[in-house]
Amino acid sequence: SFDDLLTSVERALCGPHGARLSAALRARFRVILVDEFQDTDLTQFSIFSAIIAGASHPVFFVGDPKQAIYGFRGADVFAYFRAARQPGIARSTLDRNYRSDPRLVYAVRHLVERSHAPFVFEEIELPDVRPRDGATDAFAVESRPAPPLRIRFVARGEHAGKDGVITKETASKLLPGIVARDIAALLHGTATIAGRDIMPADIGVLVRTNEQAS
């Protein structure tokens, strides 16, 4: 399995022939770049550390510490912290968002920065991210910029159980219809993106399980 491959490589690098193996790997590559570094665990970091030890190669770790809190993806936030504390590491931050409209960039930041420690650990900072130069708000309704971020509240009312809360079973039946109506309103209304009518391919729905997707 993939885990077996990792543990075997780590064992080899830490064994009596580890120095030769590290030298052989370094000889094959002129630059060491580890992308999606936020998903690195301690075993993988041990491998990277053994390979780059004493190397004169340029080494780049590219990752987003805000995503390192997602343990279900195999991420290990403490491995990220350990790497970031390595002596001699120069840290750079991408402070431009090239994907989102300006109003959405600012809305998300406003939502997240209301918490003292939005990502649980103080070491994970919230950088001051700005929209790309010349970016405009492409999403509009009735030819006017539309709110980029909306939160839908469902009143308990008749939906709540005896304890006054909406149960998981009730929510699983209720929420898909609410989302579907919102989508239908966009598709059959006056919503546009960059001046053209919004299309089904422009819409994505994030869910937790395949059953919910179905």
mmCIF file of C-alpha atoms in Angstrom:
data_model
loop_
_atom_site.group_PDB
_atom_site.id
_atom_site.type_symbol
_atom_site.label_atom_id
_atom_site.label_comp_id
_atom_site.label_asym_id
_atom_site.label_seq_id
_atom_site.Cartn_x
_atom_site.Cartn_y
_atom_site.Cartn_z
ATOM 1 C CA SER A 1 0.000 0.000 0.000
ATOM 2 C CA PHE A 2 0.975 3.638 -0.124
ATOM 3 C CA ASP A 3 1.605 3.608 3.627
ATOM 4 C CA ASP A 4 3.940 0.627 3.202
ATOM 5 C CA LEU A 5 5.899 2.543 0.583
ATOM 6 C CA LEU A 6 6.335 5.490 2.941
ATOM 7 C CA THR A 7 7.422 3.425 5.928
ATOM 8 C CA SER A 8 9.822 1.370 3.775
ATOM 9 C CA VAL A 9 11.466 4.489 2.356
ATOM 10 C CA GLU A 10 11.767 6.048 5.803
ATOM 11 C CA ARG A 11 13.292 2.840 7.172
ATOM 12 C CA ALA A 12 15.798 2.751 4.320
ATOM 13 C CA LEU A 13 16.791 6.384 4.806
ATOM 14 C CA CYS A 14 17.341 5.836 8.518
ATOM 15 C CA GLY A 15 19.249 2.571 8.009
ATOM 16 C CA PRO A 16 22.960 1.927 7.479
ATOM 17 C CA HIS A 17 22.768 2.823 3.782
ATOM 18 C CA GLY A 18 20.590 5.903 4.310
ATOM 19 C CA ALA A 19 23.338 8.381 3.422
ATOM 20 C CA ARG A 20 23.954 6.658 0.063
ATOM 21 C CA LEU A 21 20.230 6.574 -0.704
ATOM 22 C CA SER A 22 19.836 10.276 0.134
ATOM 23 C CA ALA A 23 22.814 11.169 -2.066
ATOM 24 C CA ALA A 24 21.414 9.099 -4.935
ATOM 25 C CA LEU A 25 18.030 10.818 -4.694
ATOM 26 C CA ARG A 26 19.591 14.280 -4.540
ATOM 27 C CA ALA A 27 21.709 13.484 -7.600
ATOM 28 C CA ARG A 28 18.557 12.871 -9.665
ATOM 29 C CA PHE A 29 16.999 16.281 -9.043
ATOM 30 C CA ARG A 30 18.246 19.853 -9.112
ATOM 31 C CA VAL A 31 15.360 21.348 -7.099
ATOM 32 C CA ILE A 32 13.234 19.896 -4.313
ATOM 33 C CA LEU A 33 9.625 21.088 -4.294
ATOM 34 C CA VAL A 34 6.922 19.592 -2.082
ATOM 35 C CA ASP A 35 3.464 20.778 -3.087
ATOM 36 C CA GLU A 36 0.347 20.497 -0.888
ATOM 37 C CA PHE A 37 2.702 20.411 2.068
ATOM 38 C CA GLN A 38 -0.164 20.954 4.525
ATOM 39 C CA ASP A 39 -1.091 17.276 4.003
ATOM 40 C CA THR A 40 2.359 16.072 5.113
ATOM 41 C CA ASP A 41 2.512 13.756 8.118
ATOM 42 C CA LEU A 42 5.488 13.042 10.374
ATOM 43 C CA THR A 43 6.606 10.011 8.340
ATOM 44 C CA GLN A 44 6.698 11.997 5.133
ATOM 45 C CA PHE A 45 8.429 14.904 6.834
ATOM 46 C CA SER A 46 11.072 12.500 8.156
ATOM 47 C CA ILE A 47 11.717 11.385 4.555
ATOM 48 C CA PHE A 48 11.988 14.947 3.263
ATOM 49 C CA SER A 49 14.292 15.937 6.127
ATOM 50 C CA ALA A 50 16.645 13.011 5.480
ATOM 51 C CA ILE A 51 16.856 13.793 1.763
ATOM 52 C CA ILE A 52 17.511 17.517 2.088
ATOM 53 C CA ALA A 53 19.889 17.277 5.058
ATOM 54 C CA GLY A 54 23.106 18.987 4.009
ATOM 55 C CA ALA A 55 21.813 19.527 0.464
ATOM 56 C CA SER A 56 22.665 22.637 -1.497
ATOM 57 C CA HIS A 57 19.507 22.272 -3.593
ATOM 58 C CA PRO A 58 16.825 24.948 -3.574
ATOM 59 C CA VAL A 59 14.033 23.521 -1.385
ATOM 60 C CA PHE A 60 10.429 24.726 -1.470
ATOM 61 C CA PHE A 61 7.550 23.635 0.757
ATOM 62 C CA VAL A 62 4.285 24.902 -0.744
ATOM 63 C CA GLY A 63 1.273 24.594 1.503
ATOM 64 C CA ASP A 64 -1.583 26.292 3.274
ATOM 65 C CA PRO A 65 -1.477 25.875 7.057
ATOM 66 C CA LYS A 66 -5.195 26.696 7.275
ATOM 67 C CA GLN A 67 -5.835 23.370 5.550
ATOM 68 C CA ALA A 68 -3.516 21.427 7.858
ATOM 69 C CA ILE A 69 -6.270 21.223 10.468
ATOM 70 C CA TYR A 70 -8.212 18.730 8.307
ATOM 71 C CA GLY A 71 -7.078 15.441 9.811
ATOM 72 C CA PHE A 72 -9.485 13.428 7.648
ATOM 73 C CA ARG A 73 -7.237 14.187 4.657
ATOM 74 C CA GLY A 74 -4.222 12.755 6.435
ATOM 75 C CA ALA A 75 -2.889 16.172 7.373
ATOM 76 C CA ASP A 76 -0.816 16.601 10.511
ATOM 77 C CA VAL A 77 -0.823 20.202 11.658
ATOM 78 C CA PHE A 78 2.032 19.519 14.101
ATOM 79 C CA ALA A 79 4.225 18.236 11.283
ATOM 80 C CA TYR A 80 3.560 21.532 9.499
ATOM 81 C CA PHE A 81 4.483 23.511 12.620
ATOM 82 C CA ARG A 82 7.708 21.517 13.034
ATOM 83 C CA ALA A 83 8.693 22.209 9.431
ATOM 84 C CA ALA A 84 7.911 25.909 9.720
ATOM 85 C CA ARG A 85 10.191 26.183 12.761
ATOM 86 C CA GLN A 86 13.206 24.729 10.940
ATOM 87 C CA PRO A 87 16.191 27.112 11.129
ATOM 88 C CA GLY A 88 17.077 28.917 7.944
ATOM 89 C CA ILE A 89 13.602 28.714 6.404
ATOM 90 C CA ALA A 90 12.394 31.891 4.721
ATOM 91 C CA ARG A 91 8.605 32.120 4.793
ATOM 92 C CA SER A 92 6.653 33.798 2.006
ATOM 93 C CA THR A 93 2.905 34.287 1.750
ATOM 94 C CA LEU A 94 0.725 34.623 -1.326
ATOM 95 C CA ASP A 95 -1.418 37.652 -0.583
ATOM 96 C CA ARG A 96 -3.406 37.862 -3.817
ATOM 97 C CA ASN A 97 -6.569 35.936 -4.629
ATOM 98 C CA TYR A 98 -6.828 35.312 -8.367
ATOM 99 C CA ARG A 99 -10.024 33.234 -8.238
ATOM 100 C CA SER A 100 -12.690 35.177 -6.349
ATOM 101 C CA ASP A 101 -14.532 38.448 -6.757
ATOM 102 C CA PRO A 102 -13.315 41.288 -4.507
ATOM 103 C CA ARG A 103 -16.523 41.425 -2.474
ATOM 104 C CA LEU A 104 -16.269 37.700 -1.733
ATOM 105 C CA VAL A 105 -12.631 37.990 -0.656
ATOM 106 C CA TYR A 106 -13.540 40.721 1.835
ATOM 107 C CA ALA A 107 -16.716 38.968 3.008
ATOM 108 C CA VAL A 108 -14.906 35.730 3.839
ATOM 109 C CA ARG A 109 -12.158 37.603 5.647
ATOM 110 C CA HIS A 110 -14.713 39.571 7.682
ATOM 111 C CA LEU A 111 -16.479 36.339 8.647
ATOM 112 C CA VAL A 112 -13.300 34.517 9.675
ATOM 113 C CA GLU A 113 -11.498 37.338 11.480
ATOM 114 C CA ARG A 114 -14.346 37.789 13.956
ATOM 115 C CA SER A 115 -12.900 34.842 15.875
ATOM 116 C CA HIS A 116 -9.761 35.329 17.984
ATOM 117 C CA ALA A 117 -8.304 32.029 16.773
ATOM 118 C CA PRO A 118 -10.340 31.028 13.709
ATOM 119 C CA PHE A 119 -8.063 28.083 12.909
ATOM 120 C CA VAL A 120 -7.772 26.861 16.521
ATOM 121 C CA PHE A 121 -3.990 27.238 16.738
ATOM 122 C CA GLU A 122 -2.407 30.638 17.256
ATOM 123 C CA GLU A 123 0.453 29.681 14.918
ATOM 124 C CA ILE A 124 -1.925 29.640 11.942
ATOM 125 C CA GLU A 125 -2.221 33.262 10.965
ATOM 126 C CA LEU A 126 -4.856 34.947 8.839
ATOM 127 C CA PRO A 127 -2.894 36.847 6.174
ATOM 128 C CA ASP A 128 -4.205 40.051 4.669
ATOM 129 C CA VAL A 129 -5.324 38.672 1.298
ATOM 130 C CA ARG A 130 -6.350 41.078 -1.453
ATOM 131 C CA PRO A 131 -8.098 40.563 -4.779
ATOM 132 C CA ARG A 132 -6.004 40.546 -7.913
ATOM 133 C CA ASP A 133 -5.293 43.901 -9.547
ATOM 134 C CA GLY A 134 -8.147 44.992 -11.779
ATOM 135 C CA ALA A 135 -10.575 42.406 -10.396
ATOM 136 C CA THR A 136 -14.265 43.276 -10.578
ATOM 137 C CA ASP A 137 -17.382 41.713 -9.089
ATOM 138 C CA ALA A 138 -18.718 39.473 -11.839
ATOM 139 C CA PHE A 139 -21.798 38.109 -10.042
ATOM 140 C CA ALA A 140 -24.819 40.384 -10.389
ATOM 141 C CA VAL A 141 -28.585 40.310 -10.011
ATOM 142 C CA GLU A 142 -30.695 42.751 -12.011
ATOM 143 C CA SER A 143 -27.435 44.246 -13.324
ATOM 144 C CA ARG A 144 -26.283 45.192 -9.837
ATOM 145 C CA PRO A 145 -23.508 43.501 -7.819
ATOM 146 C CA ALA A 146 -25.118 40.826 -5.653
ATOM 147 C CA PRO A 147 -24.152 39.865 -2.102
ATOM 148 C CA PRO A 148 -21.251 37.422 -2.564
ATOM 149 C CA LEU A 149 -21.819 35.553 0.692
ATOM 150 C CA ARG A 150 -25.188 34.722 2.201
ATOM 151 C CA ILE A 151 -26.015 32.546 5.205
ATOM 152 C CA ARG A 152 -29.331 30.742 5.127
ATOM 153 C CA PHE A 153 -31.055 30.388 8.497
ATOM 154 C CA VAL A 154 -33.854 27.856 8.843
ATOM 155 C CA ALA A 155 -36.341 28.779 11.548
ATOM 156 C CA ARG A 156 -37.035 25.988 13.979
ATOM 157 C CA GLY A 157 -40.775 26.569 14.124
ATOM 158 C CA GLU A 158 -42.682 23.543 12.912
ATOM 159 C CA HIS A 159 -39.439 21.774 11.953
ATOM 160 C CA ALA A 160 -38.119 21.456 15.511
ATOM 161 C CA GLY A 161 -38.588 18.337 17.577
ATOM 162 C CA LYS A 162 -39.784 18.083 21.146
ATOM 163 C CA ASP A 163 -36.443 19.354 22.450
ATOM 164 C CA GLY A 164 -36.686 22.479 20.308
ATOM 165 C CA VAL A 165 -33.956 21.593 17.817
ATOM 166 C CA ILE A 166 -34.016 20.410 14.208
ATOM 167 C CA THR A 167 -32.878 16.802 14.084
ATOM 168 C CA LYS A 168 -30.373 15.453 11.562
ATOM 169 C CA GLU A 169 -33.103 13.371 9.937
ATOM 170 C CA THR A 170 -35.386 16.383 9.529
ATOM 171 C CA ALA A 171 -32.567 18.537 8.185
ATOM 172 C CA SER A 172 -31.597 15.890 5.601
ATOM 173 C CA LYS A 173 -35.132 16.031 4.219
ATOM 174 C CA LEU A 174 -35.601 19.788 4.540
ATOM 175 C CA LEU A 175 -32.355 21.362 3.381
ATOM 176 C CA PRO A 176 -32.049 19.835 -0.131
ATOM 177 C CA GLY A 177 -35.362 21.416 -1.089
ATOM 178 C CA ILE A 178 -34.290 24.808 0.233
ATOM 179 C CA VAL A 179 -31.008 24.639 -1.682
ATOM 180 C CA ALA A 180 -32.817 23.477 -4.834
ATOM 181 C CA ARG A 181 -35.227 26.423 -4.664
ATOM 182 C CA ASP A 182 -32.317 28.851 -4.257
ATOM 183 C CA ILE A 183 -30.612 27.340 -7.308
ATOM 184 C CA ALA A 184 -33.825 27.451 -9.350
ATOM 185 C CA ALA A 185 -34.291 31.109 -8.427
ATOM 186 C CA LEU A 186 -30.816 31.892 -9.729
ATOM 187 C CA LEU A 187 -31.267 29.958 -12.963
ATOM 188 C CA HIS A 188 -34.690 31.381 -13.769
ATOM 189 C CA GLY A 189 -34.106 34.862 -12.426
ATOM 190 C CA THR A 190 -31.921 37.767 -13.488
ATOM 191 C CA ALA A 191 -28.591 36.550 -12.128
ATOM 192 C CA THR A 192 -25.574 37.006 -14.399
ATOM 193 C CA ILE A 193 -21.842 36.324 -14.314
ATOM 194 C CA ALA A 194 -19.655 38.802 -16.189
ATOM 195 C CA GLY A 195 -22.722 39.991 -18.087
ATOM 196 C CA ARG A 196 -24.022 36.608 -19.255
ATOM 197 C CA ASP A 197 -26.895 34.570 -17.843
ATOM 198 C CA ILE A 198 -25.933 32.169 -15.098
ATOM 199 C CA MET A 199 -25.824 28.514 -16.192
ATOM 200 C CA PRO A 200 -26.130 25.181 -14.349
ATOM 201 C CA ALA A 201 -22.404 24.548 -14.916
ATOM 202 C CA ASP A 202 -21.652 27.667 -12.853
ATOM 203 C CA ILE A 203 -23.171 26.142 -9.727
ATOM 204 C CA GLY A 204 -21.587 23.722 -7.281
ATOM 205 C CA VAL A 205 -23.033 22.208 -4.110
ATOM 206 C CA LEU A 206 -20.673 21.032 -1.372
ATOM 207 C CA VAL A 207 -21.832 18.085 0.721
ATOM 208 C CA ARG A 208 -20.284 15.772 3.295
ATOM 209 C CA THR A 209 -21.297 12.374 1.911
ATOM 210 C CA ASN A 210 -22.042 10.651 -1.398
ATOM 211 C CA GLU A 211 -25.552 9.939 -0.118
ATOM 212 C CA GLN A 212 -26.168 13.645 0.293
ATOM 213 C CA ALA A 213 -24.837 14.269 -3.207
ATOM 214 C CA SER A 214 -27.311 11.749 -4.626
#
